[in-house]
Short mmCIF file of C-alpha atoms and ligand atoms in Angstrom, two decimals:
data_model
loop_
_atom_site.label_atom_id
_atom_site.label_comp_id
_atom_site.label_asym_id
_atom_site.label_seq_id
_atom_site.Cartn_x
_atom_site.Cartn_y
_atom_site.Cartn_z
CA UNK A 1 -11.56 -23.05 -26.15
CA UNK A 2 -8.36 -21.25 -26.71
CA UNK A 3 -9.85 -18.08 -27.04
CA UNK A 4 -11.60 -18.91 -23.31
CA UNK A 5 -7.96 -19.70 -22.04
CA UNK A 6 -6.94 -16.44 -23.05
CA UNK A 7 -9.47 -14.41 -21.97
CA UNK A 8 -9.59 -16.19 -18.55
CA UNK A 9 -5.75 -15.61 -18.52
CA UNK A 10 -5.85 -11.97 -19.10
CA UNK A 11 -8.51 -11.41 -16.34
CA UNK A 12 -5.89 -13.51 -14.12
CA UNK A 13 -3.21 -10.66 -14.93
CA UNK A 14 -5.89 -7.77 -14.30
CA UNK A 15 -6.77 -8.93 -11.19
CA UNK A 16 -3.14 -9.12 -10.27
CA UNK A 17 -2.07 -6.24 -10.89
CA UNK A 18 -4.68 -4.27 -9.62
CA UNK A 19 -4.14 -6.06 -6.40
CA UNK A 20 -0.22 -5.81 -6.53
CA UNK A 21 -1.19 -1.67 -6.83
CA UNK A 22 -3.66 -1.63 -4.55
CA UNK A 23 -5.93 1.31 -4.78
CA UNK A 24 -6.37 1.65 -8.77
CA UNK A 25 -8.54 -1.34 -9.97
CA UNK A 26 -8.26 -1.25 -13.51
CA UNK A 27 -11.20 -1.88 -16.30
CA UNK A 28 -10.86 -5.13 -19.32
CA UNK A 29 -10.08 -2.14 -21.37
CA UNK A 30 -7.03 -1.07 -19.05
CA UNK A 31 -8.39 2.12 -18.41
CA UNK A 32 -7.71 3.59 -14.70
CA UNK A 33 -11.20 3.22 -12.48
CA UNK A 34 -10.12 5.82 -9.74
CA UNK A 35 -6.76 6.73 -10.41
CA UNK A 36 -8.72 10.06 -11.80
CA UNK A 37 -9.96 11.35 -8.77
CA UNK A 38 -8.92 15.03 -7.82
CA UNK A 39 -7.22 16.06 -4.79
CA UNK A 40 -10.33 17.26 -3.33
CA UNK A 41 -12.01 14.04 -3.85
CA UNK A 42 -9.23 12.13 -2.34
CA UNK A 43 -8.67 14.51 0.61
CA UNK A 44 -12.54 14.28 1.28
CA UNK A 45 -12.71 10.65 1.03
CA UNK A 46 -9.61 10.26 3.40
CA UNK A 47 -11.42 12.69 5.87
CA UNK A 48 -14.53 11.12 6.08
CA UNK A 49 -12.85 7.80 6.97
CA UNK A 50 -10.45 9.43 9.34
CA UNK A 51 -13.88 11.08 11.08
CA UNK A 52 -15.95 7.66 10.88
CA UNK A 53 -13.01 5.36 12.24
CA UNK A 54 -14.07 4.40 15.95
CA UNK A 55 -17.26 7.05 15.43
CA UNK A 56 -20.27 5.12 17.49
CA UNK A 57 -23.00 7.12 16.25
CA UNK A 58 -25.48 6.61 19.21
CA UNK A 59 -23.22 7.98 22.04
CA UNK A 60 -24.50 11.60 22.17
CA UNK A 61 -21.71 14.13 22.23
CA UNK A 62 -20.87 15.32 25.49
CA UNK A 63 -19.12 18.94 26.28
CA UNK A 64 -16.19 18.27 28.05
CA UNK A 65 -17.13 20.23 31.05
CA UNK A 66 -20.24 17.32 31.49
CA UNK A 67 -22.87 20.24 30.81
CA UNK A 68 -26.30 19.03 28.97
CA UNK A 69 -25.47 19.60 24.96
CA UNK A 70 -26.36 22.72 23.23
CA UNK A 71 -28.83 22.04 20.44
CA UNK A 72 -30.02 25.34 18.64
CA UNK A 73 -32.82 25.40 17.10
CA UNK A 74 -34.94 27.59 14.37
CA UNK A 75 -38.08 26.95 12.13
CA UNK A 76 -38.21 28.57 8.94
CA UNK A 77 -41.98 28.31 7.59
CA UNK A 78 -41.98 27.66 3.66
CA UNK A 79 -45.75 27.36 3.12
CA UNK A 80 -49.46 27.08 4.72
CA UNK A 81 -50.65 23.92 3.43
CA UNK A 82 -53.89 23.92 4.83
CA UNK A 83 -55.91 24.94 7.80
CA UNK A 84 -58.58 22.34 9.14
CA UNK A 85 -60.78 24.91 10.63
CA UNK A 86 -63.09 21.78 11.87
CA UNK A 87 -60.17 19.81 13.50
CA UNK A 88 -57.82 22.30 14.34
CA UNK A 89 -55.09 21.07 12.37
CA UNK A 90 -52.08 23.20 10.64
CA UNK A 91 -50.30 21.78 7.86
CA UNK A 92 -47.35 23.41 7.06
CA UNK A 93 -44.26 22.90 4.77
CA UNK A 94 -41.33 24.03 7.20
CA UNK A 95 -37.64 24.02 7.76
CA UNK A 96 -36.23 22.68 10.99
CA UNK A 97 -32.48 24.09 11.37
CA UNK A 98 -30.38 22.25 14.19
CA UNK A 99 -27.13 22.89 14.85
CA UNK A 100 -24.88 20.92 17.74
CA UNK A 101 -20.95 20.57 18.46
CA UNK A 102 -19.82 17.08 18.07
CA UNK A 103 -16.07 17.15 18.79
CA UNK A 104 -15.22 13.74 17.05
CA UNK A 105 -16.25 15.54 13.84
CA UNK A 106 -13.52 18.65 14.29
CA UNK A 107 -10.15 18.53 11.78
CA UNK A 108 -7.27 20.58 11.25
CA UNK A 109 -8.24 22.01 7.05
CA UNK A 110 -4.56 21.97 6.85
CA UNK A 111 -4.22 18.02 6.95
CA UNK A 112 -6.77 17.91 4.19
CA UNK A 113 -6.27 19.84 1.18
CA UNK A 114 -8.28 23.03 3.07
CA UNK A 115 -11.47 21.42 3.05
CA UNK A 116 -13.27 23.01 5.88
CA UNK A 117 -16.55 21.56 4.62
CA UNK A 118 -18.20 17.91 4.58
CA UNK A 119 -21.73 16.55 3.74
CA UNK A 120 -22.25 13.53 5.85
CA UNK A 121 -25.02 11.38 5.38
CA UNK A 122 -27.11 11.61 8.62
CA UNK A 123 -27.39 7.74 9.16
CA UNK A 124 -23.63 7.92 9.86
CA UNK A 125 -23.49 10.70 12.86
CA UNK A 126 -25.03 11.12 15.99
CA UNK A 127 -28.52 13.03 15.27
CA UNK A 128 -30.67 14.24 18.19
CA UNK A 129 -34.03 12.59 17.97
CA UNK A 130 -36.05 15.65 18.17
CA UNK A 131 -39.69 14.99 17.14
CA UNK A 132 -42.98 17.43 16.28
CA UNK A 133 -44.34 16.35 20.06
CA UNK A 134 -47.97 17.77 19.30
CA UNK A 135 -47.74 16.33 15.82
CA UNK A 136 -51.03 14.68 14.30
CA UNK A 137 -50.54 11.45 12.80
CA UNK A 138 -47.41 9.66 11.80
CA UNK A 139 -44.40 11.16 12.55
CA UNK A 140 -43.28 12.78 9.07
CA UNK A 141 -40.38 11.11 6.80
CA UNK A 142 -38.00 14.18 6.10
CA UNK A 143 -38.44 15.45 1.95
CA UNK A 144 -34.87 15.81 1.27
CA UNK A 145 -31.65 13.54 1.24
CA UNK A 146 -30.82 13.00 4.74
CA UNK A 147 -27.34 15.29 4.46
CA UNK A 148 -26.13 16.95 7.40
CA UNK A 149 -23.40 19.62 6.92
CA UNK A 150 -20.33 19.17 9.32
CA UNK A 151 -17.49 22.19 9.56
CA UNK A 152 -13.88 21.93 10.68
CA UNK A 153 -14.86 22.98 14.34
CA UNK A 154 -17.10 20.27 14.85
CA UNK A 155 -20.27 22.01 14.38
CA UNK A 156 -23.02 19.90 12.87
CA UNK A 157 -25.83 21.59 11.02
CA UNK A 158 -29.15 19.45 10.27
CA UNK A 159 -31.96 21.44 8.43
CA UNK A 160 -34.64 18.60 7.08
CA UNK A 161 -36.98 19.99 5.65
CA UNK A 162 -40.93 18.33 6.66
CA UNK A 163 -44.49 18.44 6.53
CA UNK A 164 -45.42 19.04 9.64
CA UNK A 165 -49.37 18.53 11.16
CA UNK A 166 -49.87 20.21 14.42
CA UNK A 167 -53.39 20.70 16.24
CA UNK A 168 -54.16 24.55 17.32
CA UNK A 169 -56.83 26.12 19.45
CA UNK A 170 -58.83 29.26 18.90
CA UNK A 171 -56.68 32.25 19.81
CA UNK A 172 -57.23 33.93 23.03
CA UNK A 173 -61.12 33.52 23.12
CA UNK A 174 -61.12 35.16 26.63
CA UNK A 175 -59.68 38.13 25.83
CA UNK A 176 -61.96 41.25 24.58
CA UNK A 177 -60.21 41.85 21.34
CA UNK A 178 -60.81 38.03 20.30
CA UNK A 179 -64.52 38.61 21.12
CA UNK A 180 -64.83 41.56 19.23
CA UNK A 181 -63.01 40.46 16.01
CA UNK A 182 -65.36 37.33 16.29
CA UNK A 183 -68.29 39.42 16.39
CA UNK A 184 -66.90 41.55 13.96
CA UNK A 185 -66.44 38.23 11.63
CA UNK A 186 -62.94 37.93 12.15
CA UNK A 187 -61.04 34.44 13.55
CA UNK A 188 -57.81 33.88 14.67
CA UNK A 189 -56.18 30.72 15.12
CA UNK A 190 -52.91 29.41 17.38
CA UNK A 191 -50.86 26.77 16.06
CA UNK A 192 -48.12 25.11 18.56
CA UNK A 193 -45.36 23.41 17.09
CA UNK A 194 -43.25 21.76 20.07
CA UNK A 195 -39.94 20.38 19.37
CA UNK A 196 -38.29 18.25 21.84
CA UNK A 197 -35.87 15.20 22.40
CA UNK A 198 -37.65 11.66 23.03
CA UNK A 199 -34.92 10.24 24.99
CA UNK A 200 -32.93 12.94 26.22
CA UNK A 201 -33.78 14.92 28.70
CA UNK A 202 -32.84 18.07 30.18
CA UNK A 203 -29.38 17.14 31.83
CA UNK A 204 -28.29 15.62 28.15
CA UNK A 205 -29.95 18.16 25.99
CA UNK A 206 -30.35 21.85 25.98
CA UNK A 207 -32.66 23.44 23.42
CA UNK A 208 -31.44 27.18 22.67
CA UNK A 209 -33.43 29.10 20.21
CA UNK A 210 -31.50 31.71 19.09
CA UNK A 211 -34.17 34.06 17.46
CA UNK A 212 -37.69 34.90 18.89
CA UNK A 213 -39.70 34.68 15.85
CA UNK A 214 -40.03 31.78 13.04
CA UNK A 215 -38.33 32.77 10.24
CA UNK A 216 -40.41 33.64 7.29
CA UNK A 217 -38.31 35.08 4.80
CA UNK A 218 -38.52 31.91 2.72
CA UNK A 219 -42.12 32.07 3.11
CA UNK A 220 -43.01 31.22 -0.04
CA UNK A 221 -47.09 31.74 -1.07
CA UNK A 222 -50.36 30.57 1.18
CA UNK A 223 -51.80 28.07 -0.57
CA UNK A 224 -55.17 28.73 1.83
CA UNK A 225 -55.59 32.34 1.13
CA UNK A 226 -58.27 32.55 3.67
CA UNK A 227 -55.93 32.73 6.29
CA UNK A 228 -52.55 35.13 7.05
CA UNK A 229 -49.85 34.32 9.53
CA UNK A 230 -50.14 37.49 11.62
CA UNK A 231 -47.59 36.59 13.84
CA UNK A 232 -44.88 34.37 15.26
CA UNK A 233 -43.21 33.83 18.16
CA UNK A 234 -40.53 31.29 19.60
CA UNK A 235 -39.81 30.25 23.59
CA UNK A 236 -38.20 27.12 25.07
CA UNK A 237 -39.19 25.88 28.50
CA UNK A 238 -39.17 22.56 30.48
CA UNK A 239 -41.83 19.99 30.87
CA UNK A 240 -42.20 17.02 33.04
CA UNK A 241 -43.75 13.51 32.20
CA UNK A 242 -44.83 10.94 34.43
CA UNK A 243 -42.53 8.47 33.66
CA UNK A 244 -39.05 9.92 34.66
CA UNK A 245 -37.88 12.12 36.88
CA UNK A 246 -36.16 14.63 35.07
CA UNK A 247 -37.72 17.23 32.96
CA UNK A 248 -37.69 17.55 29.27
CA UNK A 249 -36.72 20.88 27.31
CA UNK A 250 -39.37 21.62 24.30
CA UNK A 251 -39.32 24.74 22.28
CA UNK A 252 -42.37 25.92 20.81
CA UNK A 253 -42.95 27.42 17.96
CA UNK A 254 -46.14 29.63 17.67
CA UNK A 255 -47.86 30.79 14.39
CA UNK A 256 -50.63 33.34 15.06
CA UNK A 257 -53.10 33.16 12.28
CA UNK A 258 -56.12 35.18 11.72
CA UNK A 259 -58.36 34.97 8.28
CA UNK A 260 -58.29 37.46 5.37
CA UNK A 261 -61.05 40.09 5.98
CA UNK A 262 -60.52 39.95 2.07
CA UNK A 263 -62.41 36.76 2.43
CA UNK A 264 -66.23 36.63 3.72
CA UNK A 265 -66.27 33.58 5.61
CA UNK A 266 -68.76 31.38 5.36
CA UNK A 267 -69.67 29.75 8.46
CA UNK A 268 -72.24 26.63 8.45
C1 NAG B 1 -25.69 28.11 18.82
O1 NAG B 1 -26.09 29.46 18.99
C2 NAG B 1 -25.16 30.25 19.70
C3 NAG B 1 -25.78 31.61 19.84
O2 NAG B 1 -26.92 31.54 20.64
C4 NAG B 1 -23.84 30.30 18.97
O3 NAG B 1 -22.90 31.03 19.71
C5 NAG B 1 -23.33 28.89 18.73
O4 NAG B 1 -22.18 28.94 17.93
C6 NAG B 1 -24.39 28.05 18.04
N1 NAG B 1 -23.91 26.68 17.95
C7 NAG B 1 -23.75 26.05 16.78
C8 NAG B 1 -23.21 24.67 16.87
O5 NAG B 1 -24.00 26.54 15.72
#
C-alpha cells in the first residue's frame, strides 16, 4: 500500500513539473521526451503551425489580380502495364506532376532556421481535384504517401504517382499510312489521358502544360513487349458540359503506340 502511495505520489510530481515547464514532458525514468529535438526540427515544427493556423484548406488559392489559378501540369510515364487490344484499354504506371502558388504557404527562410523546404501532408492543403476524366473504372487511390512539397515562395508541388486505365481508339484508321501498316501487319494504337478539374472550371483553374511531350526518361521497361510507345504528345484545350455554363480546361496527354514488328501478331 505504501509502495502504491509512493508511486502514485511521484507520478503527481512528474506531472507537475512537466506542466509547470510546459513543452518538455518528461518519462517515469526522468529522461527528457522532446527536449532533444534539433533546431531544424523545432524550426520546422513551428513553421508548419505558423502555415496551418487559420489555413481553410478548401478555399482554392486565388492570384491577387482575381485571374483563374495557374496549375502546371506534366505526366511522366514509368511503365506499360498492359494493352487490352480487345477493349481498348491502356494501363499505365505514371507520374502526375502539379505544381500551383498558394500564397498562405510563402515564409521568410530567415524566420526559420533557413528552411526553405516543407513536406506537408496533402490532407492538410488545398489540392486541386484533378481526375483521369476518360479513366476506366474506379478512380485510382494514389501509390505513395500523400506528401506534397511546399517552397518558401509558396509554390506547391504534388507528383502522386497512379495507375492509371484509359480507353484508346485505333490510330488514324483513315489515313493511308494506317491502312498500309495494317495491311502490312502493323497496328497502332492512341491512348488519351485527359486531366481536368471536377469542380473548377475555367475562370478558377488554368491548366498550363509546360512541355509538349510526356516525359519518358523514367520510362522504366514495357512489361507488354508487343507494343512500343512511338510517340507522345501533350495539348490543353477547353471543353463544355451540359450542366454549367462555363467551360472546363482538360489537358490531354497522348501516347502513340504501335506493336513490335519484332513480334508476329497473332490475330484471331
Ligand atoms: C509553372 O510553369 C511556368 C512556366 O510555364 C513557370 O514560370 C512557373 O513558375 C510554374 N509554376 C509553378 C508553381 O511551378
Amino acid at each position: 500500500m505504501k509502495g502504491l502511495i509512493s508511486l502514485t505520489t511521484a507520478m503527481f510530481v512528474v506531472s507537475v513539473q512537466a506542466s509547470s515547464i510546459h513543452l518538455s514532458p518528461k518519462g517515469l525514468d526522468g529522461r527528457s521526451v522532446s527536449d532533444n529535438r534539433s533546431p531544424g526540427t523545432r524550426a520546422r515544427e513551428r513553421l508548419m503551425n505558423t502555415l496551418l493556423e487559420d489555413y481553410v484548406k478548401s478555399v482554392k488559392p486565388e492570384p491577387y489580380d482575381g485571374s483563374p489559378l495557374q496549375v502546371n501540369m506534366s505526366l511522366s510515364l514509368i511503365n506499360l502495364d498492359s494493352v487490352d487490344t480487345k477493349e481498348m484499354i491502356l494501363e499505365t504506371h505514371s507520374l502526375v506532376w502539379m505544381a500551383w502558388k498558394d500564397e498562405r504557404l510563402s515564409w521568410d527562410p530567415s524566420d526559420f532556421h533557413q528552411v526553405k523546404m516543407l513536406h506537408m501532408p496533402t490532407d492538410s492543403i488545398w489540392i486541386p481535384d484533378i481526375d483521369l476524366f476518360n479513366n476506366d473504372g474506379d478512380a485510382e487511390k494514389p501509390m505513395s504517401d500523400m506528401i506534397a512539397d511546399v517552397t518558401s515562395d509558396g509554390s506547391v508541388i504534388y507528383a502522386p504517382e497512379l495507375h492509371l486505365k484509359s480507353l484508346c481508339e485505333t490510330g488514324r484508321e483513315a489515313s493511308e499510312a494506317a491502312r498500309i501498316a495494317r495491311i502490312l501487319g502493323f497496328r497502332e494504337i492512341v491512348c488519351k489521358l485527359k486531366f481536368g478539374s471536377w469542380t473548377y472550371d475555367a475562370t478558377e483553374i488554368k491548366l498550363v502544360t509546360p512541355t509538349s511531350q510526356i516525359d519518358l526518361s523514367d520510362f522504366r521497361r514495357v512489361s507488354t513487349d508487343e507494343f512500343a510507345v512511338k510517340h507522345t504528345s501533350v495539348e490543353v484545350d477547353q471543353e463544355t458540359f451540359k450542366c454549367c455554363p462555363n467551360p472546363y480546361q482538360i489537358a490531354t496527354f497522348t501516347i502513340v503506340l504501335s506493336n513490335n514488328p519484332k513480334y508476329r501478331y497473332n490475330t484471331k
